[in-house]
């Protein structure tokens, strides 16, 4: 099934409202932001991280304008030597290619072994935007519904107060 269709069907099954904008390929958050200019919602980036030994994987959702302080992430989560997850591990755990990481990739985490984190700063926003597992669309979902989506999939999440 087409990745975006999988996301839409999951949201509809959960009775979660969304707005989707189809656009040209966006390779960066800056390109994606240009296609959705003027539409309400915080622009997010979802980072796929792992510890040095690749025994734990993390999804971190934060404002796309913010830079992650890896040391602070380690302090807040207890992660050991956190770094960006390699492309092969990303595909193994979430079934997708780099450049389209989003919270919706949890649909593909068959082992249910990815830890989920949100930056507190974005939760005060009414809506969040993500790629729906493809970089030719951007989907907007109410922030409360994003959290509900994660819970509906059986994941717990933690809220971090990231500086920056």
PDB file of C-alpha atoms in Angstrom:
ATOM      1  CA  UNK A   1       0.000   0.000   0.000  1.00  0.00           C
ATOM      2  CA  UNK A   2       1.166   3.513  -0.770  1.00  0.00           C
ATOM      3  CA  UNK A   3       2.671   5.026   2.421  1.00  0.00           C
ATOM      4  CA  UNK A   4       0.485   8.158   2.456  1.00  0.00           C
ATOM      5  CA  UNK A   5      -2.633   6.036   1.927  1.00  0.00           C
ATOM      6  CA  UNK A   6      -1.615   3.841   4.868  1.00  0.00           C
ATOM      7  CA  UNK A   7      -1.395   6.959   7.062  1.00  0.00           C
ATOM      8  CA  UNK A   8      -4.729   8.340   5.874  1.00  0.00           C
ATOM      9  CA  UNK A   9      -6.483   5.009   6.461  1.00  0.00           C
ATOM     10  CA  UNK A  10      -5.008   4.715   9.963  1.00  0.00           C
ATOM     11  CA  UNK A  11      -6.136   8.248  10.861  1.00  0.00           C
ATOM     12  CA  UNK A  12      -9.610   7.642   9.459  1.00  0.00           C
ATOM     13  CA  UNK A  13      -9.910   4.351  11.357  1.00  0.00           C
ATOM     14  CA  UNK A  14      -9.031   6.258  14.550  1.00  0.00           C
ATOM     15  CA  UNK A  15     -11.531   9.031  13.682  1.00  0.00           C
ATOM     16  CA  UNK A  16      -8.730  11.599  13.607  1.00  0.00           C
ATOM     17  CA  UNK A  17      -9.314  14.647  11.395  1.00  0.00           C
ATOM     18  CA  UNK A  18      -6.478  15.809   9.152  1.00  0.00           C
ATOM     19  CA  UNK A  19      -5.661  18.140   6.294  1.00  0.00           C
ATOM     20  CA  UNK A  20      -3.323  16.943   3.559  1.00  0.00           C
ATOM     21  CA  UNK A  21      -1.464  19.112   1.074  1.00  0.00           C
ATOM     22  CA  UNK A  22       0.066  17.451  -1.986  1.00  0.00           C
ATOM     23  CA  UNK A  23       3.155  19.124  -3.440  1.00  0.00           C
ATOM     24  CA  UNK A  24       6.373  18.534  -5.346  1.00  0.00           C
ATOM     25  CA  UNK A  25       9.118  16.448  -3.749  1.00  0.00           C
ATOM     26  CA  UNK A  26      10.559  18.096  -0.631  1.00  0.00           C
ATOM     27  CA  UNK A  27      14.042  16.910   0.304  1.00  0.00           C
ATOM     28  CA  UNK A  28      14.416  19.217   3.308  1.00  0.00           C
ATOM     29  CA  UNK A  29      12.150  20.747   5.928  1.00  0.00           C
ATOM     30  CA  UNK A  30      12.837  24.148   4.340  1.00  0.00           C
ATOM     31  CA  UNK A  31      11.514  22.936   0.980  1.00  0.00           C
ATOM     32  CA  UNK A  32       8.455  21.382   2.614  1.00  0.00           C
ATOM     33  CA  UNK A  33       7.782  24.581   4.573  1.00  0.00           C
ATOM     34  CA  UNK A  34       7.739  26.599   1.343  1.00  0.00           C
ATOM     35  CA  UNK A  35       4.950  24.392  -0.054  1.00  0.00           C
ATOM     36  CA  UNK A  36       2.732  24.867   3.013  1.00  0.00           C
ATOM     37  CA  UNK A  37       3.358  28.535   3.725  1.00  0.00           C
ATOM     38  CA  UNK A  38       0.387  30.252   5.340  1.00  0.00           C
ATOM     39  CA  UNK A  39      -1.258  27.069   6.676  1.00  0.00           C
ATOM     40  CA  UNK A  40      -1.687  26.966  10.451  1.00  0.00           C
ATOM     41  CA  UNK A  41       0.420  24.447  12.333  1.00  0.00           C
ATOM     42  CA  UNK A  42       3.888  24.054  13.807  1.00  0.00           C
ATOM     43  CA  UNK A  43       6.408  22.724  11.309  1.00  0.00           C
ATOM     44  CA  UNK A  44       7.914  19.629  12.858  1.00  0.00           C
ATOM     45  CA  UNK A  45      10.869  17.426  12.235  1.00  0.00           C
ATOM     46  CA  UNK A  46      10.970  13.882  13.473  1.00  0.00           C
ATOM     47  CA  UNK A  47      14.420  12.570  14.215  1.00  0.00           C
ATOM     48  CA  UNK A  48      15.283   8.875  14.249  1.00  0.00           C
ATOM     49  CA  UNK A  49      17.985   8.372  16.859  1.00  0.00           C
ATOM     50  CA  UNK A  50      19.787   5.418  18.377  1.00  0.00           C
ATOM     51  CA  UNK A  51      22.308   4.745  21.088  1.00  0.00           C
ATOM     52  CA  UNK A  52      25.904   3.883  20.206  1.00  0.00           C
ATOM     53  CA  UNK A  53      25.340   0.118  20.385  1.00  0.00           C
ATOM     54  CA  UNK A  54      22.087   0.351  18.371  1.00  0.00           C
ATOM     55  CA  UNK A  55      20.220  -1.478  21.120  1.00  0.00           C
ATOM     56  CA  UNK A  56      17.638   1.292  21.532  1.00  0.00           C
ATOM     57  CA  UNK A  57      15.899   3.493  18.969  1.00  0.00           C
ATOM     58  CA  UNK A  58      14.086   6.773  19.522  1.00  0.00           C
ATOM     59  CA  UNK A  59      11.729   9.035  17.583  1.00  0.00           C
ATOM     60  CA  UNK A  60      11.932  12.655  18.664  1.00  0.00           C
ATOM     61  CA  UNK A  61       9.378  15.179  17.384  1.00  0.00           C
ATOM     62  CA  UNK A  62      10.376  18.828  17.651  1.00  0.00           C
ATOM     63  CA  UNK A  63      10.029  22.177  15.884  1.00  0.00           C
ATOM     64  CA  UNK A  64      11.897  22.008  12.583  1.00  0.00           C
ATOM     65  CA  UNK A  65      13.610  25.339  13.357  1.00  0.00           C
ATOM     66  CA  UNK A  66      15.186  23.978  16.530  1.00  0.00           C
ATOM     67  CA  UNK A  67      18.547  22.231  16.728  1.00  0.00           C
ATOM     68  CA  UNK A  68      18.916  19.182  18.937  1.00  0.00           C
ATOM     69  CA  UNK A  69      21.476  19.248  21.729  1.00  0.00           C
ATOM     70  CA  UNK A  70      22.404  15.552  21.866  1.00  0.00           C
ATOM     71  CA  UNK A  71      23.947  15.892  25.329  1.00  0.00           C
ATOM     72  CA  UNK A  72      20.749  17.370  26.690  1.00  0.00           C
ATOM     73  CA  UNK A  73      18.719  14.577  25.035  1.00  0.00           C
ATOM     74  CA  UNK A  74      20.972  12.024  26.741  1.00  0.00           C
ATOM     75  CA  UNK A  75      20.578  13.742  30.111  1.00  0.00           C
ATOM     76  CA  UNK A  76      16.777  13.895  29.825  1.00  0.00           C
ATOM     77  CA  UNK A  77      16.264  10.352  28.542  1.00  0.00           C
ATOM     78  CA  UNK A  78      19.164   8.352  29.930  1.00  0.00           C
ATOM     79  CA  UNK A  79      20.202   7.422  26.388  1.00  0.00           C
ATOM     80  CA  UNK A  80      23.840   6.422  26.078  1.00  0.00           C
ATOM     81  CA  UNK A  81      25.764   8.279  23.370  1.00  0.00           C
ATOM     82  CA  UNK A  82      22.740   9.166  21.234  1.00  0.00           C
ATOM     83  CA  UNK A  83      23.284   9.748  17.536  1.00  0.00           C
ATOM     84  CA  UNK A  84      21.336   9.799  14.296  1.00  0.00           C
ATOM     85  CA  UNK A  85      20.182   6.325  13.307  1.00  0.00           C
ATOM     86  CA  UNK A  86      21.776   4.933  10.158  1.00  0.00           C
ATOM     87  CA  UNK A  87      19.688   4.456   7.025  1.00  0.00           C
ATOM     88  CA  UNK A  88      19.800   0.645   7.264  1.00  0.00           C
ATOM     89  CA  UNK A  89      18.526   0.701  10.858  1.00  0.00           C
ATOM     90  CA  UNK A  90      15.828   3.204   9.918  1.00  0.00           C
ATOM     91  CA  UNK A  91      14.616   0.878   7.172  1.00  0.00           C
ATOM     92  CA  UNK A  92      14.833  -2.184   9.428  1.00  0.00           C
ATOM     93  CA  UNK A  93      12.860  -0.589  12.281  1.00  0.00           C
ATOM     94  CA  UNK A  94      10.418   1.646  10.420  1.00  0.00           C
ATOM     95  CA  UNK A  95      10.418   0.434   6.827  1.00  0.00           C
ATOM     96  CA  UNK A  96      11.142   3.766   5.166  1.00  0.00           C
ATOM     97  CA  UNK A  97      13.933   5.720   3.571  1.00  0.00           C
ATOM     98  CA  UNK A  98      15.651   8.745   5.147  1.00  0.00           C
ATOM     99  CA  UNK A  99      14.182  12.180   4.479  1.00  0.00           C
ATOM    100  CA  UNK A 100      10.605  11.210   5.274  1.00  0.00           C
ATOM    101  CA  UNK A 101      10.833  10.333   8.950  1.00  0.00           C
ATOM    102  CA  UNK A 102       7.622  11.150  10.802  1.00  0.00           C
ATOM    103  CA  UNK A 103       5.566   9.981  13.746  1.00  0.00           C
ATOM    104  CA  UNK A 104       3.512   7.944  11.277  1.00  0.00           C
ATOM    105  CA  UNK A 105       6.419   5.568  10.766  1.00  0.00           C
ATOM    106  CA  UNK A 106       5.349   3.924  14.008  1.00  0.00           C
ATOM    107  CA  UNK A 107       2.764   2.148  11.837  1.00  0.00           C
ATOM    108  CA  UNK A 108       5.687   0.120  10.425  1.00  0.00           C
ATOM    109  CA  UNK A 109       7.492  -0.665  13.695  1.00  0.00           C
ATOM    110  CA  UNK A 110       6.535  -4.322  13.940  1.00  0.00           C
ATOM    111  CA  UNK A 111       8.686  -4.936  17.023  1.00  0.00           C
ATOM    112  CA  UNK A 112       7.088  -2.001  18.882  1.00  0.00           C
ATOM    113  CA  UNK A 113      10.543  -1.156  20.216  1.00  0.00           C
ATOM    114  CA  UNK A 114      10.987   2.520  19.353  1.00  0.00           C
ATOM    115  CA  UNK A 115      10.746   5.027  22.214  1.00  0.00           C
ATOM    116  CA  UNK A 116       8.759   8.183  21.413  1.00  0.00           C
ATOM    117  CA  UNK A 117       9.541  11.718  22.615  1.00  0.00           C
ATOM    118  CA  UNK A 118       7.943  15.107  21.980  1.00  0.00           C
ATOM    119  CA  UNK A 119       9.479  18.493  22.690  1.00  0.00           C
ATOM    120  CA  UNK A 120       7.132  20.265  25.109  1.00  0.00           C
ATOM    121  CA  UNK A 121       7.422  23.527  23.152  1.00  0.00           C
ATOM    122  CA  UNK A 122       5.400  22.189  20.192  1.00  0.00           C
ATOM    123  CA  UNK A 123       2.552  20.776  22.285  1.00  0.00           C
ATOM    124  CA  UNK A 124       1.126  24.234  22.937  1.00  0.00           C
ATOM    125  CA  UNK A 125       0.514  24.597  19.186  1.00  0.00           C
ATOM    126  CA  UNK A 126      -2.953  23.698  17.915  1.00  0.00           C
ATOM    127  CA  UNK A 127      -1.697  21.596  14.987  1.00  0.00           C
ATOM    128  CA  UNK A 128       1.450  19.845  13.838  1.00  0.00           C
ATOM    129  CA  UNK A 129       2.634  19.070  10.333  1.00  0.00           C
ATOM    130  CA  UNK A 130       4.403  15.923   9.130  1.00  0.00           C
ATOM    131  CA  UNK A 131       5.221  14.041   5.967  1.00  0.00           C
ATOM    132  CA  UNK A 132       2.744  11.149   5.764  1.00  0.00           C
ATOM    133  CA  UNK A 133       5.637   8.707   5.153  1.00  0.00           C
ATOM    134  CA  UNK A 134       6.223  10.242   1.729  1.00  0.00           C
ATOM    135  CA  UNK A 135       7.862  13.559   0.799  1.00  0.00           C
ATOM    136  CA  UNK A 136       5.310  14.675  -1.790  1.00  0.00           C
ATOM    137  CA  UNK A 137       2.670  15.576   0.798  1.00  0.00           C
ATOM    138  CA  UNK A 138       2.373  17.300   4.132  1.00  0.00           C
ATOM    139  CA  UNK A 139      -0.330  16.361   6.593  1.00  0.00           C
ATOM    140  CA  UNK A 140      -1.685  18.538   9.420  1.00  0.00           C
ATOM    141  CA  UNK A 141      -3.154  16.960  12.548  1.00  0.00           C
ATOM    142  CA  UNK A 142      -4.318  18.555  15.809  1.00  0.00           C
ATOM    143  CA  UNK A 143      -1.604  18.194  18.451  1.00  0.00           C
ATOM    144  CA  UNK A 144      -3.911  16.332  20.863  1.00  0.00           C
ATOM    145  CA  UNK A 145      -4.790  13.920  18.067  1.00  0.00           C
ATOM    146  CA  UNK A 146      -1.111  13.264  17.328  1.00  0.00           C
ATOM    147  CA  UNK A 147      -0.667  12.181  20.939  1.00  0.00           C
ATOM    148  CA  UNK A 148      -3.826  10.072  20.695  1.00  0.00           C
ATOM    149  CA  UNK A 149      -2.509   8.459  17.496  1.00  0.00           C
ATOM    150  CA  UNK A 150       0.639   7.376  19.343  1.00  0.00           C
ATOM    151  CA  UNK A 151      -1.430   5.974  22.224  1.00  0.00           C
ATOM    152  CA  UNK A 152      -3.810   4.203  19.835  1.00  0.00           C
ATOM    153  CA  UNK A 153      -0.828   2.367  18.358  1.00  0.00           C
ATOM    154  CA  UNK A 154       0.076   1.167  21.855  1.00  0.00           C
ATOM    155  CA  UNK A 155       3.085   3.404  22.458  1.00  0.00           C
ATOM    156  CA  UNK A 156       3.860   5.468  25.496  1.00  0.00           C
ATOM    157  CA  UNK A 157       5.575   8.791  24.945  1.00  0.00           C
ATOM    158  CA  UNK A 158       7.535  11.203  27.035  1.00  0.00           C
ATOM    159  CA  UNK A 159       7.554  14.978  26.880  1.00  0.00           C
ATOM    160  CA  UNK A 160      10.952  16.646  27.048  1.00  0.00           C
ATOM    161  CA  UNK A 161      11.767  20.287  27.738  1.00  0.00           C
ATOM    162  CA  UNK A 162      14.449  20.883  25.128  1.00  0.00           C
ATOM    163  CA  UNK A 163      16.400  24.127  25.117  1.00  0.00           C
ATOM    164  CA  UNK A 164      17.146  26.081  22.002  1.00  0.00           C
TER     165      UNK A 164
END
